[in-house]
């Protein structure tokens, strides 16, 4: 039976179900969906029940000292992004939009690794650069929300990226993540063997997000995202400290990516799509492009342009969250 918790009324153009609808998820993974009937998250790990206390080491919270349901039980949206500064700005943006007072205190202060802000039902958390840093944070937030009994949480990543054949300043909502060997998977060695986990984002969520951005004043695209494990050679750049490919080879590679439907390159999309999907939560990766990689490698935009661009994913995701609450008040 379909158990989609529709955020907005359906229309003919949108995908009918969310990917974490029991119907869709169980067909895809051939096991019971980890989302409970009340929308809380069930973690697929029996070992956790053997722990007397679970220490979420990098967040600085644990299940014994902290009353996680009281602290985080109301979380509906988790928004992640690379830097502490950006996530503080996003918390401020959301506080203004939702008219919620906050002291913008960093809740992970003891652990120093990441920064986490809570504004009402919105958690704004930094994840650092690259897949390993992001996945540690993401996995601990998933556990945090499980222990907190948060219902039907939706995850966003707001980030920066290099664009392919689209104007700098455009926003890309990722339909899938592609790894450095052009597969749509997140590859992780586990017990000595590489596991490949499919890395697709929820189609309906990306359509909903894009539908609210038609008049934002910059282009928004739904398209593929390459997640590289490096900023320089791994993204075909010519300006790293070591380079063993030619400009022609670089352009050939970037053109191949573009032909495959890749619109931007960043460093987290595959793992973000794969882990959220496995956990049965919906997620969208919303990144601004800082440059067109067919035209260069250096990020040489001014501070003012960078600031203007960086705000764009916040505006798009902020609209989604705000509309959800405005509509909810009307209901
Ligand atoms: C985009 O920008 C960062 C590298 O500069 C990385 O986190 C990413 O995905
Ligand atoms: N972040 C990336 O990973 N690549 C870029 O080109 C720009 C930002």
PDB file of C-alpha atoms in Angstrom, residues 18-22 24-35 41-44 134-135 138-139 142 153-155 175-177 184-186 196-203 205 268-284:
ATOM      1  CA  UNK A  18       8.175   9.320  -3.373  1.00  0.00           C
ATOM      2  CA  UNK A  19      11.036   6.813  -3.448  1.00  0.00           C
ATOM      3  CA  UNK A  20      10.603   6.138   0.276  1.00  0.00           C
ATOM      4  CA  UNK A  21       6.953   5.219  -0.215  1.00  0.00           C
ATOM      5  CA  UNK A  22       6.690   1.648   1.085  1.00  0.00           C
ATOM      6  CA  UNK A  24       8.421   1.828  -4.215  1.00  0.00           C
ATOM      7  CA  UNK A  25      11.125   1.247  -1.607  1.00  0.00           C
ATOM      8  CA  UNK A  26      10.283  -2.391  -0.917  1.00  0.00           C
ATOM      9  CA  UNK A  27      10.191  -3.185  -4.638  1.00  0.00           C
ATOM     10  CA  UNK A  28      13.616  -1.583  -5.069  1.00  0.00           C
ATOM     11  CA  UNK A  29      15.367  -3.058  -2.034  1.00  0.00           C
ATOM     12  CA  UNK A  30      13.370  -6.294  -1.605  1.00  0.00           C
ATOM     13  CA  UNK A  31      13.136  -5.901   2.180  1.00  0.00           C
ATOM     14  CA  UNK A  32      10.913  -4.120   4.697  1.00  0.00           C
ATOM     15  CA  UNK A  33      11.034  -0.340   4.449  1.00  0.00           C
ATOM     16  CA  UNK A  34      12.935   1.180   7.400  1.00  0.00           C
ATOM     17  CA  UNK A  35      10.255   3.844   7.855  1.00  0.00           C
ATOM     18  CA  UNK A  41      13.082   5.877  11.344  1.00  0.00           C
ATOM     19  CA  UNK A  42      13.943   2.263  11.990  1.00  0.00           C
ATOM     20  CA  UNK A  43      17.647   1.597  11.705  1.00  0.00           C
ATOM     21  CA  UNK A  44      18.713  -1.568   9.902  1.00  0.00           C
ATOM     22  CA  UNK A 134      29.843  14.123   4.981  1.00  0.00           C
ATOM     23  CA  UNK A 135      28.903  10.478   5.607  1.00  0.00           C
ATOM     24  CA  UNK A 138      24.965  12.090   7.937  1.00  0.00           C
ATOM     25  CA  UNK A 139      25.077   8.694   9.695  1.00  0.00           C
ATOM     26  CA  UNK A 142      20.271   9.595  11.048  1.00  0.00           C
ATOM     27  CA  UNK A 153      12.385  13.922   8.134  1.00  0.00           C
ATOM     28  CA  UNK A 154      13.495  15.324   4.774  1.00  0.00           C
ATOM     29  CA  UNK A 155      17.172  15.971   4.047  1.00  0.00           C
ATOM     30  CA  UNK A 175      18.649  13.614 -10.087  1.00  0.00           C
ATOM     31  CA  UNK A 176      21.498  11.192  -9.357  1.00  0.00           C
ATOM     32  CA  UNK A 177      25.098  11.084  -8.267  1.00  0.00           C
ATOM     33  CA  UNK A 184      25.670   5.870 -10.577  1.00  0.00           C
ATOM     34  CA  UNK A 185      26.786   4.333  -7.317  1.00  0.00           C
ATOM     35  CA  UNK A 186      28.454   5.183  -4.027  1.00  0.00           C
ATOM     36  CA  UNK A 196      28.324  -0.381  -4.736  1.00  0.00           C
ATOM     37  CA  UNK A 197      25.189   1.334  -3.502  1.00  0.00           C
ATOM     38  CA  UNK A 198      22.830   2.958  -6.062  1.00  0.00           C
ATOM     39  CA  UNK A 199      22.874   6.749  -5.873  1.00  0.00           C
ATOM     40  CA  UNK A 200      19.562   8.153  -7.116  1.00  0.00           C
ATOM     41  CA  UNK A 201      17.697  11.062  -5.596  1.00  0.00           C
ATOM     42  CA  UNK A 202      13.942  11.252  -5.079  1.00  0.00           C
ATOM     43  CA  UNK A 203      12.472  12.452  -8.370  1.00  0.00           C
ATOM     44  CA  UNK A 205      11.085  15.848  -4.272  1.00  0.00           C
ATOM     45  CA  UNK A 268      29.301  14.360  -1.979  1.00  0.00           C
ATOM     46  CA  UNK A 269      26.262  13.564  -4.183  1.00  0.00           C
ATOM     47  CA  UNK A 270      26.721   9.782  -4.612  1.00  0.00           C
ATOM     48  CA  UNK A 271      27.043   9.022  -0.914  1.00  0.00           C
ATOM     49  CA  UNK A 272      24.311  11.482   0.040  1.00  0.00           C
ATOM     50  CA  UNK A 273      21.856   9.888  -2.397  1.00  0.00           C
ATOM     51  CA  UNK A 274      22.843   6.315  -1.503  1.00  0.00           C
ATOM     52  CA  UNK A 275      22.768   6.568   2.292  1.00  0.00           C
ATOM     53  CA  UNK A 276      19.560   8.591   2.531  1.00  0.00           C
ATOM     54  CA  UNK A 277      17.882   6.215   0.112  1.00  0.00           C
ATOM     55  CA  UNK A 278      19.025   3.126   2.070  1.00  0.00           C
ATOM     56  CA  UNK A 279      17.793   4.753   5.288  1.00  0.00           C
ATOM     57  CA  UNK A 280      14.371   5.339   3.699  1.00  0.00           C
ATOM     58  CA  UNK A 281      14.503   9.132   3.885  1.00  0.00           C
ATOM     59  CA  UNK A 282      13.998  11.577   1.034  1.00  0.00           C
ATOM     60  CA  UNK A 283      16.796  13.887   0.077  1.00  0.00           C
ATOM     61  CA  UNK A 284      17.671  16.572  -2.440  1.00  0.00           C
TER      62      UNK A 284
END
